Coordinates of C-alpha atoms in Angstrom, one line a residue:
X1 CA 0.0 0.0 0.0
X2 CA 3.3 2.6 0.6
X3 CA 4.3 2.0 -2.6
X4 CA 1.2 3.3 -4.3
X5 CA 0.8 6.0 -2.1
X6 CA 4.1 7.8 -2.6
X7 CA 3.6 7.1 -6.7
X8 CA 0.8 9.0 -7.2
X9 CA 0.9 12.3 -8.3
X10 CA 0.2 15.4 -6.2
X11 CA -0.8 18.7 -8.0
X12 CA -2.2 21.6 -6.8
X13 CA -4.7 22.1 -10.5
X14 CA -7.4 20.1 -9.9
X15 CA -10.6 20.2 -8.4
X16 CA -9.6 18.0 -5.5
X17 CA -6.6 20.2 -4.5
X18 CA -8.6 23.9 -5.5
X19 CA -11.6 22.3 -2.8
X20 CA -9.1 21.5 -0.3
X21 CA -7.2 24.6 0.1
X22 CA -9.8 27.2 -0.5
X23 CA -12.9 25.3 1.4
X24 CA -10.9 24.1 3.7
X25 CA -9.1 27.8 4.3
X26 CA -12.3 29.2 4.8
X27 CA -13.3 25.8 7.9
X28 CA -9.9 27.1 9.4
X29 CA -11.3 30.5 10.4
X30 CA -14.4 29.4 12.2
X31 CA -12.7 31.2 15.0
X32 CA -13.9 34.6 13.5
X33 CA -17.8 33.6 14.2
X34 CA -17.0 33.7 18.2
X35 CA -15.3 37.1 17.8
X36 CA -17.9 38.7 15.2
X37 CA -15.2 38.5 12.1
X38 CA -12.6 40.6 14.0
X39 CA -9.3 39.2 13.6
X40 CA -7.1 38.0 17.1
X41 CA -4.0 40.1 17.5
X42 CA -1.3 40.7 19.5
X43 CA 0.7 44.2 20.4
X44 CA 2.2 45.1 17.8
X45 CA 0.0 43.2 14.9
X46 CA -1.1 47.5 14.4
X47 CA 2.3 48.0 14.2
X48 CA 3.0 45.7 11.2
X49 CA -0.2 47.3 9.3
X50 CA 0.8 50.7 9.7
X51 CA 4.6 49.5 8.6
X52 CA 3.2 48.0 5.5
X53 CA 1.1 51.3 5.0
X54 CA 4.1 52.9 5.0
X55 CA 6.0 50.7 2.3
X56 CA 3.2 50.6 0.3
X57 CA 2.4 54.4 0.1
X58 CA 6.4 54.7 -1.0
X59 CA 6.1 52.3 -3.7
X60 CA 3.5 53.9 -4.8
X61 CA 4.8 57.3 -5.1
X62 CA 8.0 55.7 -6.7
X63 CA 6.7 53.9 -9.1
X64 CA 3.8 56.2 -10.1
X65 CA 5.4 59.9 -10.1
X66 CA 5.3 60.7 -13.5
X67 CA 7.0 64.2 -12.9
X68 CA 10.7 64.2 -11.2
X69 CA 11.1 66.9 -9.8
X70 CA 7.8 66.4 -7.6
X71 CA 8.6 64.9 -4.5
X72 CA 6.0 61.5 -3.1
X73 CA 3.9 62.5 0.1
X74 CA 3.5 59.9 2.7
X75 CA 2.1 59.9 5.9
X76 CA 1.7 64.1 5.8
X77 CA 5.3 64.2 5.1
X78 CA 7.0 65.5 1.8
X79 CA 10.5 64.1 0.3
X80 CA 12.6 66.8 -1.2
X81 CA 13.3 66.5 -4.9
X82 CA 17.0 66.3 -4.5
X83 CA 16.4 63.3 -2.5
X84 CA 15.0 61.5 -4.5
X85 CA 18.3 60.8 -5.8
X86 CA 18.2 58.1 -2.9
X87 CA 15.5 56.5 -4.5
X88 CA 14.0 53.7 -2.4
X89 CA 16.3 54.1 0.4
X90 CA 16.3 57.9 1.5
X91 CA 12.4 57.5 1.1
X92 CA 11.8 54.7 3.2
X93 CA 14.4 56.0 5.3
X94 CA 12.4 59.1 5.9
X95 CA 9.3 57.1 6.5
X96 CA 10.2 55.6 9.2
X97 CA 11.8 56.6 12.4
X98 CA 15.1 55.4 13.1
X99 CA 14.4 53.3 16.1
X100 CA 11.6 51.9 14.3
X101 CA 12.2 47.9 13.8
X102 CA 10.5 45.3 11.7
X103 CA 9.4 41.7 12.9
X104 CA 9.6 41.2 9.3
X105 CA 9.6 43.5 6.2
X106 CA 7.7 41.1 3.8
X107 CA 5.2 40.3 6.4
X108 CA 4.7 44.0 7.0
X109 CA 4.4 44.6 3.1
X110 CA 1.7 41.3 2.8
X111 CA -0.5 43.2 5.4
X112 CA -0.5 46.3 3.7
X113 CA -1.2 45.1 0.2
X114 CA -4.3 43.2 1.7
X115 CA -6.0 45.0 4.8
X116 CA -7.6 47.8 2.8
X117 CA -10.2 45.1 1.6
X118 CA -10.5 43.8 5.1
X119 CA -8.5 41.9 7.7
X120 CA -10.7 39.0 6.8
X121 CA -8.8 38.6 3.3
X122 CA -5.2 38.9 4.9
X123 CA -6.0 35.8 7.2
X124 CA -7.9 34.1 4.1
X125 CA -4.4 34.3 2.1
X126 CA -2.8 33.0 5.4
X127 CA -4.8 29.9 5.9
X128 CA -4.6 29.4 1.7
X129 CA -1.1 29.4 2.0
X130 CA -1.1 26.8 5.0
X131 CA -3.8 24.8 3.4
X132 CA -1.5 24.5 -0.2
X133 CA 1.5 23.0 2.0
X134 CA -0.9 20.9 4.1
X135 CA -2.3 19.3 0.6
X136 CA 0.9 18.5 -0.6
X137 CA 1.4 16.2 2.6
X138 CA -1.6 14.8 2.6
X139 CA -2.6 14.6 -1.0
X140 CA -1.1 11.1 -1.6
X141 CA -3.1 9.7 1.3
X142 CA -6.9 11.3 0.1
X143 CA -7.4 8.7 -2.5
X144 CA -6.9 5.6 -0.5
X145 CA -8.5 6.2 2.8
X146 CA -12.7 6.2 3.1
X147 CA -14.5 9.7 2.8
X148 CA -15.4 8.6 6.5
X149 CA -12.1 8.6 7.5
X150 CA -10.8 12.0 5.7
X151 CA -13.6 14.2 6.8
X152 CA -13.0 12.5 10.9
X153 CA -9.3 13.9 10.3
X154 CA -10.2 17.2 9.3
X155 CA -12.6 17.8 11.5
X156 CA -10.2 17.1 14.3
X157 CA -7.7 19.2 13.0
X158 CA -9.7 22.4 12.9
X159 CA -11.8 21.4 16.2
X160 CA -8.9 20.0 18.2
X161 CA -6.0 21.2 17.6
X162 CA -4.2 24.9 17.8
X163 CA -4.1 25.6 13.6
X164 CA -7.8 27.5 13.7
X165 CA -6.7 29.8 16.7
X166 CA -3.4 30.7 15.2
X167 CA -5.2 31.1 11.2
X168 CA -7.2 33.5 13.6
X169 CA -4.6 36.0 14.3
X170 CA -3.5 38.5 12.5
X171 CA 0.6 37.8 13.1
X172 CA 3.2 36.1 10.7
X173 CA 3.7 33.5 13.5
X174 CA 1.4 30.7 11.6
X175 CA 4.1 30.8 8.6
X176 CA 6.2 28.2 10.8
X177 CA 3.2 25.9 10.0
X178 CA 4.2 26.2 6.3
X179 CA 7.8 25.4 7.0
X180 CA 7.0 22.5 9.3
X181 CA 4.9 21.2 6.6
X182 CA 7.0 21.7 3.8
X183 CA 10.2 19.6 6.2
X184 CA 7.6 16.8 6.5
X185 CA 7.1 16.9 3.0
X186 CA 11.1 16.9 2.1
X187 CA 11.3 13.5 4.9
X188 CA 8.0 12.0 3.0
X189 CA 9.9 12.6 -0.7
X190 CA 9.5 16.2 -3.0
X191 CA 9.5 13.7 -5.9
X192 CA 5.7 13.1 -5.4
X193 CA 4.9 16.7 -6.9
X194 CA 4.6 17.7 -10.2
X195 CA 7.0 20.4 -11.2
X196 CA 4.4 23.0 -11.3
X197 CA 3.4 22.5 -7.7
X198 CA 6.9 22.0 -6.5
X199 CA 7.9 25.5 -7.7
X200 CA 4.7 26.6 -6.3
X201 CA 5.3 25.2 -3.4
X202 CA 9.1 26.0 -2.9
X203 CA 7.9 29.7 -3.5
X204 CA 5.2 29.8 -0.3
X205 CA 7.8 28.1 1.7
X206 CA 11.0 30.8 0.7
X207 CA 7.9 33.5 1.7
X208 CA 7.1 31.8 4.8
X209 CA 10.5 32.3 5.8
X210 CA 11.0 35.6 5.4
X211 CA 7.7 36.4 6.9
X212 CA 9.3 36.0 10.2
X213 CA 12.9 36.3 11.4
X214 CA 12.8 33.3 13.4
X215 CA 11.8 31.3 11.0
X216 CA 15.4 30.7 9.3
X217 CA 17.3 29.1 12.1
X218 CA 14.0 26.7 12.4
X219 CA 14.0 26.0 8.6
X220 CA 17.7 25.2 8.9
X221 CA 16.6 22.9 11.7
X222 CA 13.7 21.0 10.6
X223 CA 15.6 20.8 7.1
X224 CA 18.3 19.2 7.9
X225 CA 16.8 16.4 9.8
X226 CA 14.1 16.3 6.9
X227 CA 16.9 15.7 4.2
X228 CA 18.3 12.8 6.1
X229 CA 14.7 11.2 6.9
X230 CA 14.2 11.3 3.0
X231 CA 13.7 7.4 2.4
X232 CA 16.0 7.4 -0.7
X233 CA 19.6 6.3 -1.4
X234 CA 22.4 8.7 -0.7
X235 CA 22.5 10.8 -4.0
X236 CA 18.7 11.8 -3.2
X237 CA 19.6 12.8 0.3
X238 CA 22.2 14.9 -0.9
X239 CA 20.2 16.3 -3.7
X240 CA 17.1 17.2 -1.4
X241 CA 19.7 18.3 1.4
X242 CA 21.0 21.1 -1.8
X243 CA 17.5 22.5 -2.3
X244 CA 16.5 23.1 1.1
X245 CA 19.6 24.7 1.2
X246 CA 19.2 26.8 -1.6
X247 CA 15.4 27.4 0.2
X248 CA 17.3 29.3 3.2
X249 CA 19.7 30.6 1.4
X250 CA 16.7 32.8 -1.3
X251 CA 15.0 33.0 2.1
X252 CA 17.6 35.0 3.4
X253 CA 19.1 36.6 0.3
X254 CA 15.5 38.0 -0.2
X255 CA 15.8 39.6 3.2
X256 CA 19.2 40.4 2.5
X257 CA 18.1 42.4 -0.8
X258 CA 15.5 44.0 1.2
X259 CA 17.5 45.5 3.9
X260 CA 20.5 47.0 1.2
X261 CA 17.8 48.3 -1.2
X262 CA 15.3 49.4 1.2
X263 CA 17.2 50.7 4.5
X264 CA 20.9 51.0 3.2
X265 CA 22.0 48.1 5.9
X266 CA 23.2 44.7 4.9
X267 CA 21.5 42.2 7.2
X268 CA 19.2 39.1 6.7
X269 CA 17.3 40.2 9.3
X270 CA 17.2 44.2 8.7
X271 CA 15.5 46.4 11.1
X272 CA 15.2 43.7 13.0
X273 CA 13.8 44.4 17.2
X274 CA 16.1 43.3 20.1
X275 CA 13.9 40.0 20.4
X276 CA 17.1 38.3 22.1
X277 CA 17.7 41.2 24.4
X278 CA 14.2 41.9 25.2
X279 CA 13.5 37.8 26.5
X280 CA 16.9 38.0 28.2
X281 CA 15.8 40.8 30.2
X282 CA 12.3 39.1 31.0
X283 CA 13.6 36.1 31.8
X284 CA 16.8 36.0 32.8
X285 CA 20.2 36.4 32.8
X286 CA 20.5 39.7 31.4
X287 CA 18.1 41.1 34.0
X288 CA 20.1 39.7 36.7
X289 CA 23.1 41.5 35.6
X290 CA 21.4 44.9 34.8
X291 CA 19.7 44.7 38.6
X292 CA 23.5 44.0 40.0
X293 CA 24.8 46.8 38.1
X294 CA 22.4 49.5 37.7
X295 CA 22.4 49.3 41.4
X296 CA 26.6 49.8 41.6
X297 CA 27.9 53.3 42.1
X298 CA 29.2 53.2 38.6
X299 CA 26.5 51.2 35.6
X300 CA 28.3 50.2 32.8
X301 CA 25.5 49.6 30.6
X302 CA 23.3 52.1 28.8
X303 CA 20.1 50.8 30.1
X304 CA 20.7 51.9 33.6
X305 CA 20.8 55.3 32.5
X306 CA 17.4 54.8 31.6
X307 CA 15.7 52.5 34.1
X308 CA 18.5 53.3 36.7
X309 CA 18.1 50.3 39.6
X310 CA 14.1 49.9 38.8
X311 CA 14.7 46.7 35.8
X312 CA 11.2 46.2 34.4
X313 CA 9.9 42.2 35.1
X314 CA 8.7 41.5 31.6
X315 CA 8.6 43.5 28.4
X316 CA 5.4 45.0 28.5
X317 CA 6.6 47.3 31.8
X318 CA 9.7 48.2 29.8

């Protein structure tokens, strides 16, 4: 019965694969009924909109200035003509403040393309996105199992388990989903896939990376132990082991490119928040050393100049 199941064919154009991911997208969300179709969302979810707001309006008034010496208004504030020369990067630059940070540029821009029409169509696209990689895993396994037995698997997945409340919120934090899936893909064999949906496919998964800044140490993670899981002789392993590679690596060159054109600074992670620091500081050890010396006669760190000897508990108080 393995045998037959890893044969057949998986592609995402057909009617089976367009009913799984866009019906089953929309089951995801019944969340959104118990809160009257307002979106979850944590802190600093306004933060990403009004980010992507931001990146948006700038394209806009790059790409669609049809005179040059007129200078793109965003946000009430005018860019001189002269710096323009800049281009992207002294107008995004002057957009946004320089202590501002990003959890994630591209997750910032996906927001701002898509909440005009509502927040409801941001988490749609989400949950398609999840759906697609969640097809291409079980795909091969829809065909052999009773309707019985495929619809009491579903509706334990969106019932009983944490994937609805996370499609829920409006946060790049369900992308690790997609990169989760896509490693248990890699272990089950990319082979499976037609070439269409493995591009398709390798595509959501680079996205899904970027979309957070945590996700690239856990795709090198899950990846690695993927490529050797991958039932195959040695040449397979290595040659699955070289594209999820190459995944990280557009992952990160994306970010990369994003951070030189966009903010002049040449990081995979650019404008990236003190995550690190903050959860250090919350949890240990970093507050225990701020509390010893903020409290000496001389601090040697910056912060105590700010908090002096009173170190906030958790990151909220700071």
């Amino acid at each position: 019965m393995t045998p037959n199941v890893r044969l057949q064919r998986v592609t995402f154009f057909g009617l089976e694969a367009v009913t799984f991911v866009f019906i089953g997208a929309l089951l995801v969300l019944w969340p959104l009924l118990m809160t009257g179709g307002r979106p979850l969302m944590f802190a600093d979810t306004a933060v990403d909109a009004e980010q992507g707001k931001q990146i948006w309006n700038v394209l806009a008034g790059l790409l669609f200035e049809t005179r040059p010496a007129a200078a793109p208004a965003i946000g009430g504030r005018t860019v001189a003509a002269g710096d323009q020369e800049e281009s992207l990067v002294g107008t995004l630059r002057s957009q946004t403040d320089g202590d501002d940070s990003f959890r994630s540029i591209t997750y910032a821009a996906f927001i701002g393309l898509l909440l005009p029409f509502g927040s409801f169509w941001v988490l749609y696209a989400q949950s398609v996105l999840v759906m697609a990689a969640l097809y291409t895993v079980v795909a091969p396994f829809l065909k052999t199992l009773s309707q019985i037995i495929v619809i009491s698997v579903f509706a334990v997945l969106i019932l009983f388990t944490p994937l609805p409340t996370m499609a829920a919120f409006l946060s790049p934090d369900i992308s690790g989903a997609i990169i989760i899936l896509f490693a248990v893909r890699m272990a089950m064999g990319l082979s499976v896939l037609d070439p269409p949906t493995r591009i398709i496919l390798l595509l959501i998964t680079v996205v899904a990376i970027t979309f957070h800044y945590g996700n690239v140490p856990l795709a090198v993670a899950l990846f690695s132990i993927a490529a050797v899981l991958e039932p195959k002789h040695r040449r397979t392993i290595v040659k699955t082991g070289i594209v999820a590679g190459c995944i990280v690596l557009a992952a990160a060159s994306l970010n990369f490119m994003i951070g030189v054109v966009g903010f002049g600074t040449a990081s995979v992670a650019p404008k990236r928040a003190a995550i690190v620091l903050a959860r250090s500081i919350e949890d240990g050890p970093a507050r225990w050393v701020l509390e010893e010396d903020c409290a000496s006669a001389e601090p040697r760190y910056a912060l105590c100049e700010y908090w002096g000897a009173d170190i906030p508990t958790n990151v909220g108080a700071a």
